[in-house]
Tab-separated table of C-alpha atoms and ligand atoms in Angstrom:
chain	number	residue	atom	x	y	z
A	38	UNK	CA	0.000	0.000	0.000
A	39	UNK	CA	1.021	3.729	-0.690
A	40	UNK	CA	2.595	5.134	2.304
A	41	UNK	CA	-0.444	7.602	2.103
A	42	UNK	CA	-3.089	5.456	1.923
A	43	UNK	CA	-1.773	3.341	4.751
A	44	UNK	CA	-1.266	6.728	6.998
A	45	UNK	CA	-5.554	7.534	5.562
A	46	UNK	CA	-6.567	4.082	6.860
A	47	UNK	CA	-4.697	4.324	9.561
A	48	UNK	CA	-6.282	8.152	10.655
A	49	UNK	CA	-10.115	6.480	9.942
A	50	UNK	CA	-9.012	3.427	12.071
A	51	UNK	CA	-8.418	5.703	15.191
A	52	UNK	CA	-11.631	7.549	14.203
A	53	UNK	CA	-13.249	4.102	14.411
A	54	UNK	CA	-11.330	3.259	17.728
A	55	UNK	CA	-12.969	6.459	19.422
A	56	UNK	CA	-16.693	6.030	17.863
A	57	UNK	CA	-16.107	2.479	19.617
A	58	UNK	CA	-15.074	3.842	23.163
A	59	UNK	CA	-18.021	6.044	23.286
A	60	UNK	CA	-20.843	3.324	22.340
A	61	UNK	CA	-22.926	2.685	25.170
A	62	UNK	CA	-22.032	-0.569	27.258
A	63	UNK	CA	-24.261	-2.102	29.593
A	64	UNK	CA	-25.374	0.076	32.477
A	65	UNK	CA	-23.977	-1.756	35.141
A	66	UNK	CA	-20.816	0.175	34.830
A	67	UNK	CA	-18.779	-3.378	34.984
A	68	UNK	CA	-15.931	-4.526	33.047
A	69	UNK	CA	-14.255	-1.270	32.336
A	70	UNK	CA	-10.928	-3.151	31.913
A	71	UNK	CA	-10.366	-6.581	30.791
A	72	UNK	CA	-10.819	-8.763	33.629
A	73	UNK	CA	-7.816	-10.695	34.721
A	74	UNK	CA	-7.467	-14.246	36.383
A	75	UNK	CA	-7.734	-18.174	36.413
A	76	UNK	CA	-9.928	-20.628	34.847
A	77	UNK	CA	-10.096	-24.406	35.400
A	78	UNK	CA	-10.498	-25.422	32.106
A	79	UNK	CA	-7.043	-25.050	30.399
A	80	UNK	CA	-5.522	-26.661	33.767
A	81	UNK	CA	-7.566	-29.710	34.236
A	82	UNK	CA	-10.435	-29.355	31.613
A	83	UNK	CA	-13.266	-31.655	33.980
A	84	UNK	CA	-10.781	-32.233	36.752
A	85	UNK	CA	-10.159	-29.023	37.764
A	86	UNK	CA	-13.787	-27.799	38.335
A	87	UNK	CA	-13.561	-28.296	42.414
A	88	UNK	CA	-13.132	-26.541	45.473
A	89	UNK	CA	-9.429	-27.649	45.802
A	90	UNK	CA	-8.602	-26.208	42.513
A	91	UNK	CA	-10.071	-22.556	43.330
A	92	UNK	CA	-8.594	-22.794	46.813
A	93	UNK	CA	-5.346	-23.556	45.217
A	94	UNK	CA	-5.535	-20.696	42.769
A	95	UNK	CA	-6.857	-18.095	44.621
A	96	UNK	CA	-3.835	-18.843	47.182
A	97	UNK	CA	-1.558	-19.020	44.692
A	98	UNK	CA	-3.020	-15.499	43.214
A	99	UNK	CA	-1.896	-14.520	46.965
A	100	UNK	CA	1.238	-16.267	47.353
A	101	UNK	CA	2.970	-15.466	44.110
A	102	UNK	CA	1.925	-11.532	43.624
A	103	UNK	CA	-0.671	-12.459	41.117
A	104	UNK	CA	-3.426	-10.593	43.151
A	105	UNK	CA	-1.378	-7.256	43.454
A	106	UNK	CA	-0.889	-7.394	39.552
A	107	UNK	CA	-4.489	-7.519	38.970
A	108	UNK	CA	-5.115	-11.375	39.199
A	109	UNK	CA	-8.458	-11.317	40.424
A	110	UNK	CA	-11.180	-13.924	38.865
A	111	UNK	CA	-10.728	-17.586	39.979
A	112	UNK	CA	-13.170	-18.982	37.173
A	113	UNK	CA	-14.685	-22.485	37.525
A	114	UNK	CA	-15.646	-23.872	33.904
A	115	UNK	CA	-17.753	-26.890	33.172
A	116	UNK	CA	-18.593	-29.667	35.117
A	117	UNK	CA	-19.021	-28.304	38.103
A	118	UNK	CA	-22.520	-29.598	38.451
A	119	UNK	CA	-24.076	-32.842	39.269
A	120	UNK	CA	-26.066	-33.820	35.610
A	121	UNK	CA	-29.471	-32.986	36.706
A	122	UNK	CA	-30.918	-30.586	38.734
A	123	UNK	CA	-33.051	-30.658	42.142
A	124	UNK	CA	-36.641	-31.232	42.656
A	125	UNK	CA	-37.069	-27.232	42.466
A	126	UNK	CA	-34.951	-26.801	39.329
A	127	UNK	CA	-32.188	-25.550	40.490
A	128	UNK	CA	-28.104	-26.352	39.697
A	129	UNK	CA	-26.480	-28.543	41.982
A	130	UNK	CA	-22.788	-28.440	43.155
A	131	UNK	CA	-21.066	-31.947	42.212
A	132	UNK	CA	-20.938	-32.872	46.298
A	133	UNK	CA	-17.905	-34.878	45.407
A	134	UNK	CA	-15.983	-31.749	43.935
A	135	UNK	CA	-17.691	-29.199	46.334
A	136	UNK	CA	-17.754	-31.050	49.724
A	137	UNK	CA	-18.015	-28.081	51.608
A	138	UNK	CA	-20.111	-26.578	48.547
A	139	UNK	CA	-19.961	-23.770	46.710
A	140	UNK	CA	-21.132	-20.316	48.893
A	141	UNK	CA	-18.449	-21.381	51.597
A	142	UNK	CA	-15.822	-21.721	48.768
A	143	UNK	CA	-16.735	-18.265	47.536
A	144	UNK	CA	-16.896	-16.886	50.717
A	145	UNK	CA	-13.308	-17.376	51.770
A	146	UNK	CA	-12.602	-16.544	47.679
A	147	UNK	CA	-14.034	-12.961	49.467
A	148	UNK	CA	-12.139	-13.071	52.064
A	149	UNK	CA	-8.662	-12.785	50.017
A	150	UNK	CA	-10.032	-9.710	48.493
A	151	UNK	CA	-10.184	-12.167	45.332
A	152	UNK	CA	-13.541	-12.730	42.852
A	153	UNK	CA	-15.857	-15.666	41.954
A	154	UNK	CA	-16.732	-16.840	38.200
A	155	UNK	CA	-19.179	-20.012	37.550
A	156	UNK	CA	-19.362	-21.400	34.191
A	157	UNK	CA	-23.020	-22.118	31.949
A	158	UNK	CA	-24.549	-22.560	28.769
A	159	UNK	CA	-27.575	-21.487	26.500
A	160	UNK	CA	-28.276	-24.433	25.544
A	161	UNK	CA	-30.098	-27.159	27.048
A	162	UNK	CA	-26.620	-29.215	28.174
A	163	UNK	CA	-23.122	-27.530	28.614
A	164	UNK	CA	-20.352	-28.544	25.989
A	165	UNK	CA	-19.283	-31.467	28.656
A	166	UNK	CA	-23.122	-32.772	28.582
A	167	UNK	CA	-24.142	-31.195	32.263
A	168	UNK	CA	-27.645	-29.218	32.829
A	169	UNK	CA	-27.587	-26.088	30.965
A	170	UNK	CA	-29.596	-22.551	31.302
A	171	UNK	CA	-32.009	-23.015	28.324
A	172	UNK	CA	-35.451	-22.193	29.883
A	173	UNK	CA	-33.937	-21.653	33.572
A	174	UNK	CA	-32.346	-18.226	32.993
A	175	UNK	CA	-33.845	-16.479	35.644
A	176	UNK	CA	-33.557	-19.397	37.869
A	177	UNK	CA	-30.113	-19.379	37.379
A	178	UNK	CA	-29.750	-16.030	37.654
A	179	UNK	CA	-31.303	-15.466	40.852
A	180	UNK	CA	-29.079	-18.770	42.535
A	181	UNK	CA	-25.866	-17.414	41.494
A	182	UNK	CA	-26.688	-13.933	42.663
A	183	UNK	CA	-27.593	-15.651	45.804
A	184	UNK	CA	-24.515	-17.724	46.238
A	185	UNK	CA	-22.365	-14.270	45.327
A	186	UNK	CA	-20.977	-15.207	42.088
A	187	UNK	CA	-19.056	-12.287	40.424
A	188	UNK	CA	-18.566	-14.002	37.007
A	189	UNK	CA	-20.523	-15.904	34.592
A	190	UNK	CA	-19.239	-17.644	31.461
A	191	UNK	CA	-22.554	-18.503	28.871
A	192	UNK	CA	-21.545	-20.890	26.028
A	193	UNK	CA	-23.171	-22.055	23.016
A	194	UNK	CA	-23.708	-25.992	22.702
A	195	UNK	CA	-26.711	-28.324	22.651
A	196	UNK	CA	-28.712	-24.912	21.262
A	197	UNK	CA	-31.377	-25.433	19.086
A	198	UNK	CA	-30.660	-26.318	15.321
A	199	UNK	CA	-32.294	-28.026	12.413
A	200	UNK	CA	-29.493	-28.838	10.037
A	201	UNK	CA	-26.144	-29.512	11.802
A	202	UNK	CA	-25.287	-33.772	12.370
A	203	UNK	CA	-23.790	-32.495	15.999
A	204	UNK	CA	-26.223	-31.415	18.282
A	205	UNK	CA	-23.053	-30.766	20.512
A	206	UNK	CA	-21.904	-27.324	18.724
A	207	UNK	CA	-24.716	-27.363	15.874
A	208	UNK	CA	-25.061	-24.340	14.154
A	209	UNK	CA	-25.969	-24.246	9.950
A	210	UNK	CA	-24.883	-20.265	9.982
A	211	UNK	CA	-28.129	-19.217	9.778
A	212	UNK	CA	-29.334	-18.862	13.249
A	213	UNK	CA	-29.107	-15.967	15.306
A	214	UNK	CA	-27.426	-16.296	18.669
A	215	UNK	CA	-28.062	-12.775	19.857
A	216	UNK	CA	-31.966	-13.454	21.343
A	217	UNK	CA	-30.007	-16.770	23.713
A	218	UNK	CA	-27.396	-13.662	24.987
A	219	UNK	CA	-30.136	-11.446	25.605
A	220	UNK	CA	-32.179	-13.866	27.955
A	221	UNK	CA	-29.150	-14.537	30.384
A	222	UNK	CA	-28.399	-10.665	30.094
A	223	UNK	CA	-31.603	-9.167	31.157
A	224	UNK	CA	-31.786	-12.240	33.814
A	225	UNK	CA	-28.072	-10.656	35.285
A	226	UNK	CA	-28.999	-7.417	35.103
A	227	UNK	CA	-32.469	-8.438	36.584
A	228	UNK	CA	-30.655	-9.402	40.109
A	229	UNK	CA	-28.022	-7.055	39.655
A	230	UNK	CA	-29.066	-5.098	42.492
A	231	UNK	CA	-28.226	-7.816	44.636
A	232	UNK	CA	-25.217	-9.156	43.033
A	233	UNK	CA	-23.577	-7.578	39.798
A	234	UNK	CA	-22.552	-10.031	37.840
A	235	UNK	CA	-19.780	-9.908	34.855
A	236	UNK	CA	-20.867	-11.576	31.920
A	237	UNK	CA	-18.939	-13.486	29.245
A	238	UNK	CA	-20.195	-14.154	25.848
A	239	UNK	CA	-18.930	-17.666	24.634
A	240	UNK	CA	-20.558	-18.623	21.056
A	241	UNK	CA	-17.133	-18.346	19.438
A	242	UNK	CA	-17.892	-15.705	17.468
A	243	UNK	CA	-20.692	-16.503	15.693
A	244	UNK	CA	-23.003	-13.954	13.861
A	245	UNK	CA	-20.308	-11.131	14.438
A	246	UNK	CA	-20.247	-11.415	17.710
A	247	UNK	CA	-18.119	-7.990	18.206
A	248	UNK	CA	-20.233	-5.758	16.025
A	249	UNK	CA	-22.569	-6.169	18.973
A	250	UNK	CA	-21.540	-8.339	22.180
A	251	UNK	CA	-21.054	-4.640	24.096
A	252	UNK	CA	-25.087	-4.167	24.780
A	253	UNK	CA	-25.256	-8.060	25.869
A	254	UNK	CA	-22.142	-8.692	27.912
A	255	UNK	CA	-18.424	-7.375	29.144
A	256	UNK	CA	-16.555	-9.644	26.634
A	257	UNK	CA	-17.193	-12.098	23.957
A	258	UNK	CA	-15.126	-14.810	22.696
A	259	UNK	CA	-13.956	-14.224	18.730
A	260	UNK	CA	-12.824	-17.599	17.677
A	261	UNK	CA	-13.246	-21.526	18.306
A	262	UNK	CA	-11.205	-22.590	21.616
A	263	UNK	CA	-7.522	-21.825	22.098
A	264	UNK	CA	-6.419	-25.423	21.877
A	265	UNK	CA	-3.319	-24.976	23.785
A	266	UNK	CA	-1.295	-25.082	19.981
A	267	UNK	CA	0.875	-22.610	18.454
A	268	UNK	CA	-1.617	-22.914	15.700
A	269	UNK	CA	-4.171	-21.577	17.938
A	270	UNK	CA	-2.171	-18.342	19.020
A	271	UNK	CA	-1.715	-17.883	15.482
A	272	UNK	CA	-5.467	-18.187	14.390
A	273	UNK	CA	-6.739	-16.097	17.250
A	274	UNK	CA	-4.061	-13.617	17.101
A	275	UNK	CA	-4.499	-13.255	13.984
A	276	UNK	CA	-8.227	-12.490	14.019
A	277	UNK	CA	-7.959	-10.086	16.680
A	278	UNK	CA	-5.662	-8.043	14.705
A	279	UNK	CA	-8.500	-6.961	12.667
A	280	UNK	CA	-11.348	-6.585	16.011
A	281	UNK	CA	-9.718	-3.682	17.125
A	282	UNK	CA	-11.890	-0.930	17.022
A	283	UNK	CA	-14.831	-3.080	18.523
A	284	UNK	CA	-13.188	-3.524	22.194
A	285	UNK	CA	-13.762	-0.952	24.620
A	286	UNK	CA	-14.432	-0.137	28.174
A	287	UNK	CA	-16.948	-2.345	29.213
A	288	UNK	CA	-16.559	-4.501	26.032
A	289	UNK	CA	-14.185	-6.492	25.320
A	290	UNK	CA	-13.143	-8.981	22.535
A	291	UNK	CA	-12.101	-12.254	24.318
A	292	UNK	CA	-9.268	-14.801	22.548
A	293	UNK	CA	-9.985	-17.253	25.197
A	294	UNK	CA	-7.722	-18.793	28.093
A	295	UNK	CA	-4.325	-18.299	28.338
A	296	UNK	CA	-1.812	-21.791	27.561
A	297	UNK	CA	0.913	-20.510	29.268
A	298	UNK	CA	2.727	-22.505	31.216
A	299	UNK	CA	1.339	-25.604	30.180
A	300	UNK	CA	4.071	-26.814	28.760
A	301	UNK	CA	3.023	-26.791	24.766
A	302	UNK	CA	4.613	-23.507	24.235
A	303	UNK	CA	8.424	-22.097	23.930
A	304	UNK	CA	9.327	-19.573	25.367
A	305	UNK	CA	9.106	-17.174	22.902
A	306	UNK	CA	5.797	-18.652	21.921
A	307	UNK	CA	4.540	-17.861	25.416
A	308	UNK	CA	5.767	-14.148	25.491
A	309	UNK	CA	3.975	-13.730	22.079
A	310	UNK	CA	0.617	-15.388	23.018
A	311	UNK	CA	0.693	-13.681	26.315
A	312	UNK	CA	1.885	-9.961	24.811
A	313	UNK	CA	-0.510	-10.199	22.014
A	314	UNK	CA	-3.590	-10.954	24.056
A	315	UNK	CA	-2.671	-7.959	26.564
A	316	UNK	CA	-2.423	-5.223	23.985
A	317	UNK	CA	-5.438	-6.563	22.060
A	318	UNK	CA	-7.014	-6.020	25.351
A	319	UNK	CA	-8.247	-9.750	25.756
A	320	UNK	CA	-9.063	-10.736	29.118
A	321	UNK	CA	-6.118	-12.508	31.157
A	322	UNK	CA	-7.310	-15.723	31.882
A	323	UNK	CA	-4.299	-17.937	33.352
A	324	UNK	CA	-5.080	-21.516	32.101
A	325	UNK	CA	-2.747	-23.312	33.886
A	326	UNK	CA	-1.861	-24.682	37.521
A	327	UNK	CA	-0.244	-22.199	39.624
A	328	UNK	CA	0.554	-24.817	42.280
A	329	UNK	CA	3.639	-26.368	39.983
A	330	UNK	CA	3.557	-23.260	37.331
A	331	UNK	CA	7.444	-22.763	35.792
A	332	UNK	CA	9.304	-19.717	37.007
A	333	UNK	CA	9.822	-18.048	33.030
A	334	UNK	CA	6.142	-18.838	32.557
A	335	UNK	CA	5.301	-17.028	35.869
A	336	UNK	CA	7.604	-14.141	34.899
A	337	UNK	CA	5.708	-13.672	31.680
A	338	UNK	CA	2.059	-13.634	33.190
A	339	UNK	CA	3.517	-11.210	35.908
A	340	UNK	CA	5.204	-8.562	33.664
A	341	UNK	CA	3.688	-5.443	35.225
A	342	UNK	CA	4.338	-3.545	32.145
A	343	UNK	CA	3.097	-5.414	29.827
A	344	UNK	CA	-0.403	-6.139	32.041
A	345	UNK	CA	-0.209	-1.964	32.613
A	346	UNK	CA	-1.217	-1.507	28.388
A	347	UNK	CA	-3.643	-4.298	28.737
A	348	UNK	CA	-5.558	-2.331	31.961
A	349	UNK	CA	-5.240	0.872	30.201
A	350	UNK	CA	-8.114	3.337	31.584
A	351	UNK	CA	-8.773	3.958	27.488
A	352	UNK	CA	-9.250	0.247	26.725
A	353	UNK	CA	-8.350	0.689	23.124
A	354	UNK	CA	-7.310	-2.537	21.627
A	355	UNK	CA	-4.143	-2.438	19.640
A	356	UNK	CA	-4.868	-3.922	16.376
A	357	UNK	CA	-2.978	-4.286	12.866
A	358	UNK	CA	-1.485	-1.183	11.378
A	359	UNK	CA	0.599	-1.288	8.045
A	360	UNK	CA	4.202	0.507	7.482
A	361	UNK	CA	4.814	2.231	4.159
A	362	UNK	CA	7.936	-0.010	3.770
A	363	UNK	CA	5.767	-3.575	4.482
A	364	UNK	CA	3.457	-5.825	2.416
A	365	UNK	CA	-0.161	-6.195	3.368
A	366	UNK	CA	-1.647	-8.527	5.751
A	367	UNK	CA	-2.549	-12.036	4.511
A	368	UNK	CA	-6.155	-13.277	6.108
A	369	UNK	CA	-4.671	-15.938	8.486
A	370	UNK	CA	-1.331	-15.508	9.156
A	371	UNK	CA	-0.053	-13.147	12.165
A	372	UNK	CA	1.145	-9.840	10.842
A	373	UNK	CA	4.241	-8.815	12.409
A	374	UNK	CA	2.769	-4.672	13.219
A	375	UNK	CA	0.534	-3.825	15.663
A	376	UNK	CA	0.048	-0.447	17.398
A	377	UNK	CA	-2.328	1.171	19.855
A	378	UNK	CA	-3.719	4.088	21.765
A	379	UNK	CA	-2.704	4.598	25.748
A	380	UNK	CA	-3.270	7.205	27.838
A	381	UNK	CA	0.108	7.805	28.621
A	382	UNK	CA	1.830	7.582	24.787
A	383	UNK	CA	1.369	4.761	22.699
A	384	UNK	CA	2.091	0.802	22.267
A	385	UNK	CA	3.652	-0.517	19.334
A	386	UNK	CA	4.816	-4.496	18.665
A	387	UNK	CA	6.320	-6.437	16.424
A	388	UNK	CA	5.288	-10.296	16.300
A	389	UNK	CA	7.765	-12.529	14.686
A	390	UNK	CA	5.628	-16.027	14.358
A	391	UNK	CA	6.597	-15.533	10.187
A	392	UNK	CA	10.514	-15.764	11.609
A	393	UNK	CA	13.151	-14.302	12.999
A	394	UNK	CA	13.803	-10.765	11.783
A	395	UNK	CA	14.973	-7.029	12.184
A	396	UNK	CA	11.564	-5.224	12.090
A	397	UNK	CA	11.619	-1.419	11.395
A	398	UNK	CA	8.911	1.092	10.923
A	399	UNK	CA	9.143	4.779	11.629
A	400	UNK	CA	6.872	6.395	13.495
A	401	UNK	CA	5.802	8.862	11.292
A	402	UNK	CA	3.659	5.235	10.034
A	403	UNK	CA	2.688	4.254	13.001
A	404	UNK	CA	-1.642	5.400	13.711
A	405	UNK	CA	-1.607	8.402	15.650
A	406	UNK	CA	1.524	9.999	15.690
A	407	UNK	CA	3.407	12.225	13.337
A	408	UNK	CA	6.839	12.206	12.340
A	409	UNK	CA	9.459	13.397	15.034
A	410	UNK	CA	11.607	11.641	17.530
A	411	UNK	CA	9.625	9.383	20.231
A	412	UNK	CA	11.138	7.454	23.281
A	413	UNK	CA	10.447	3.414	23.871
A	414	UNK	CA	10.806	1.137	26.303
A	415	UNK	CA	10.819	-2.665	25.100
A	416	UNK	CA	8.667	-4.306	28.426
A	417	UNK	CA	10.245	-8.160	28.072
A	418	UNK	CA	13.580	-6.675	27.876
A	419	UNK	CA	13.214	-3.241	29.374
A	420	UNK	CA	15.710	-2.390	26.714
A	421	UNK	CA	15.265	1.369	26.109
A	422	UNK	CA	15.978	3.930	23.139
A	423	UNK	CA	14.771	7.165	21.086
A	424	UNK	CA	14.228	7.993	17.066
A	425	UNK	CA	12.539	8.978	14.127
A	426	UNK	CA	12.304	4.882	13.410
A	427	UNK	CA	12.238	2.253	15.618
A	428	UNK	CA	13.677	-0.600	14.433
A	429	UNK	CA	14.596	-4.262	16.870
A	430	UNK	CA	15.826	-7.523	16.128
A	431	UNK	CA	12.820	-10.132	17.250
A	432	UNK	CA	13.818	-13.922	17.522
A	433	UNK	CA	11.504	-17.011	15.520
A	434	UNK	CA	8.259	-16.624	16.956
A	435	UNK	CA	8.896	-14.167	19.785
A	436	UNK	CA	7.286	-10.716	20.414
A	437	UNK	CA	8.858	-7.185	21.204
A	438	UNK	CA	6.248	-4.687	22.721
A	439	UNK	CA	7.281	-1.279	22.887
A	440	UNK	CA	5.753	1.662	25.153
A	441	UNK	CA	6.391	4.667	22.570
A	442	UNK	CA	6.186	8.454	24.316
A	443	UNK	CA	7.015	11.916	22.523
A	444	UNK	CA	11.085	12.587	23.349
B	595	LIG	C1	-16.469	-24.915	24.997
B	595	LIG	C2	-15.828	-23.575	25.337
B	595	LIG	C3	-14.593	-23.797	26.161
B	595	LIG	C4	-14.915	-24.601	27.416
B	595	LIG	C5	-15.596	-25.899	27.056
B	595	LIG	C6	-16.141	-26.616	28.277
B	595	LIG	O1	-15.645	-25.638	24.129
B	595	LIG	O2	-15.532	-22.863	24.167
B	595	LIG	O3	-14.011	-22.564	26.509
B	595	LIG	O4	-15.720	-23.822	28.248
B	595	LIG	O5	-16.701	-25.664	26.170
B	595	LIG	O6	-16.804	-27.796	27.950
């Protein structure tokens, strides 16, 4: 593209960006950040959904610093229930994961100054074949607010459809999802004078999900799971890079769990998913367990700076942007430049999953400044500099994130 055109697109992109800040959220005034935390799922899929495992990581969130970073969400996912419900309709705690059952659990969750999130699903059976919230909204609703949940995660499977061989995720592209999102909304904001409740949007982003998941919930979830593959990174990554201007306060796009630390990752590969999903403004979801967790996988989910962009009061997502010297992005693939608003300057990165490489771009390219001589910070190697250009040497699938200020 002509160095012009790129700096035109990139001037209507920020225009976008601040149209998108300003649309109205949902009243409740929640969500004005990504939230941050742990989920059972990534660690233990089924396993994981007990007492002991939320104990663990909200102790952990204590122990290792995670709660002063912003930690704060110790989410339970699916199978956390027994497979039917009581005589009155209502959920039931699995007795054998939730001895002492679930409001004590939460309660001591309270205690640490830490938050509560249950997991659900519009259909009439969770993905893992457990009772789901089809027809019981309010029900639900009004047991969780009861209980004190702070955090509820609605997904998509065993939903009506007429076409699709798998009634587990059936869907023949034709149905709307929005009316199922709309239910479990108005039945959280219904009890939402007695317990507000932050809702995620999991129908991996069907129907568009982000053109208008910021009047039904706090965050929605763009893609099909995060696997725990670098594949994954680079399919979700890749998406987000062109959801930007739909995140906002109160609205978020969500690229699912975190895999770091599990193991399946390098290095590298976990400083890129990790840095990507921050300045995309993702939620922070920790998907792995912080009871044996490796110490270069810790440091990653605890770099302050890097969690600082992704908590940014502005909550503008950094999305793709397009130097006057570089091709075009390809649908698919991860493209290397990325750049986004702050309140305090501006964060630029360059992701290296297409190899290793010495990326350059001046600034004068970069959306929302102008030519002239800035000062960065790299935040995984604190390495530090000033220019017209910025230009870095990024290892084979590794990320460099830069905090860019006028000099
Ligand atoms: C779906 C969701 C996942 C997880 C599982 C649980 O696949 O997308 O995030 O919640 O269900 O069964």
């Amino acid at each position: 593209m002509h160095a012009k055109a790129s700096k035109a697109l990139a001037l209507s992109q920020l225009f976008m960006l601040a149209e998108a800040t300003l649309k109205p959220r949902l009243p409740d005034g929640l969500g004005l950040t990504p939230h941050m935390g742990w989920s059972s799922w990534n660690t233990g899929q089924c396993d994981a959904a007990s007492e002991q495992y939320a104990l663990d990581a909200a102790n952990q969130f204590v122990e290792l610093g995670l709660k002063d970073l912003g930690y704060e969400y110790v989410n339970i996912d699916d199978c956390w229930s027994t497979t039917a419900r009581d005589e009155s309709g209502n959920l039931v705690p699995d007795p054998a994961k939730w001895p002492n059952g679930i409001p004590a659990v939460i309660d001591q969750i309270h205690e640490l100054g830490l938050k509560f999130g249950l997991y659900g699903c519009a259909g009439e059976m969770t993905c893992a074949s457990f009772p789901g919230s089809w027809g019981h909204e309010e029900q639900d609703a009004q047991l969780l607010a009861s209980w004190g949940v702070d955090f509820w995660k609605h997904d998509a499977c065993f939903t009506p459809c007429t076409t699709s061989p798998n009634p587990q995720t059936c869907w023949d592209g034709s149905i709307d999802t929005k009316p199922w999102y709309g239910t479990m909304r108005d039945a959280l904001q219904g009890v939402a004078d007695t317990k507000a409740i932050l809702f995620n949007i999991c129908q991996w982003g069907r129907n568009e999900v982000w053109t208008w998941g910021a009047d039904y919930g706090h965050s929605w979830r763009i893609e099909s799971d995060n696997w725990g593959d670098w594949d994954s990174v680079i399919r979700i990554g890749a998406h987000a890079g062109d959801l930007a201007q739909y995140g906002g306060p109160g609205g978020f796009n969500d690229l699912d769990m975190l895999f770091v630390g599990n193991g399946v990752l390098t290095e590298a590969q976990e400083r890129l998913h990790f840095g990507l999903w921050a300045i995309a403004k993702s939620p922070l979801v920790i998907g792995t367990d912080l009871t044996t967790i490796g110490e270069s996988s810790l440091n990653i989910l605890k770099n302050k700076d890097i969690i600082d962009i992704n908590q940014d009061e502005l909550g503008i997502p950094a999305g793709y942007f397009q130097p006057s010297n570089a091709d075009a992005p390809v649908a698919g693939q991860l493209y290397p430049y990325w750049a986004g608003e702050l309140s305090n300057g501006t964060v630029v990165a360059f992701a290296a999953a297409a190899g290793a490489n010495t990326y350059s771009v001046s600034f004068a390219d970069v959306p929302g400044l102008e030519a002239g001589t800035y000062n960065w910070k790299e935040l995984y190697s604190g390495e530090e500099g000033s220019g017209e250009e910025l230009s870095f040497d990024v290892a084979q699938d590794d990320i460099a994130i830069f905090r860019v200020t006028p000099a």
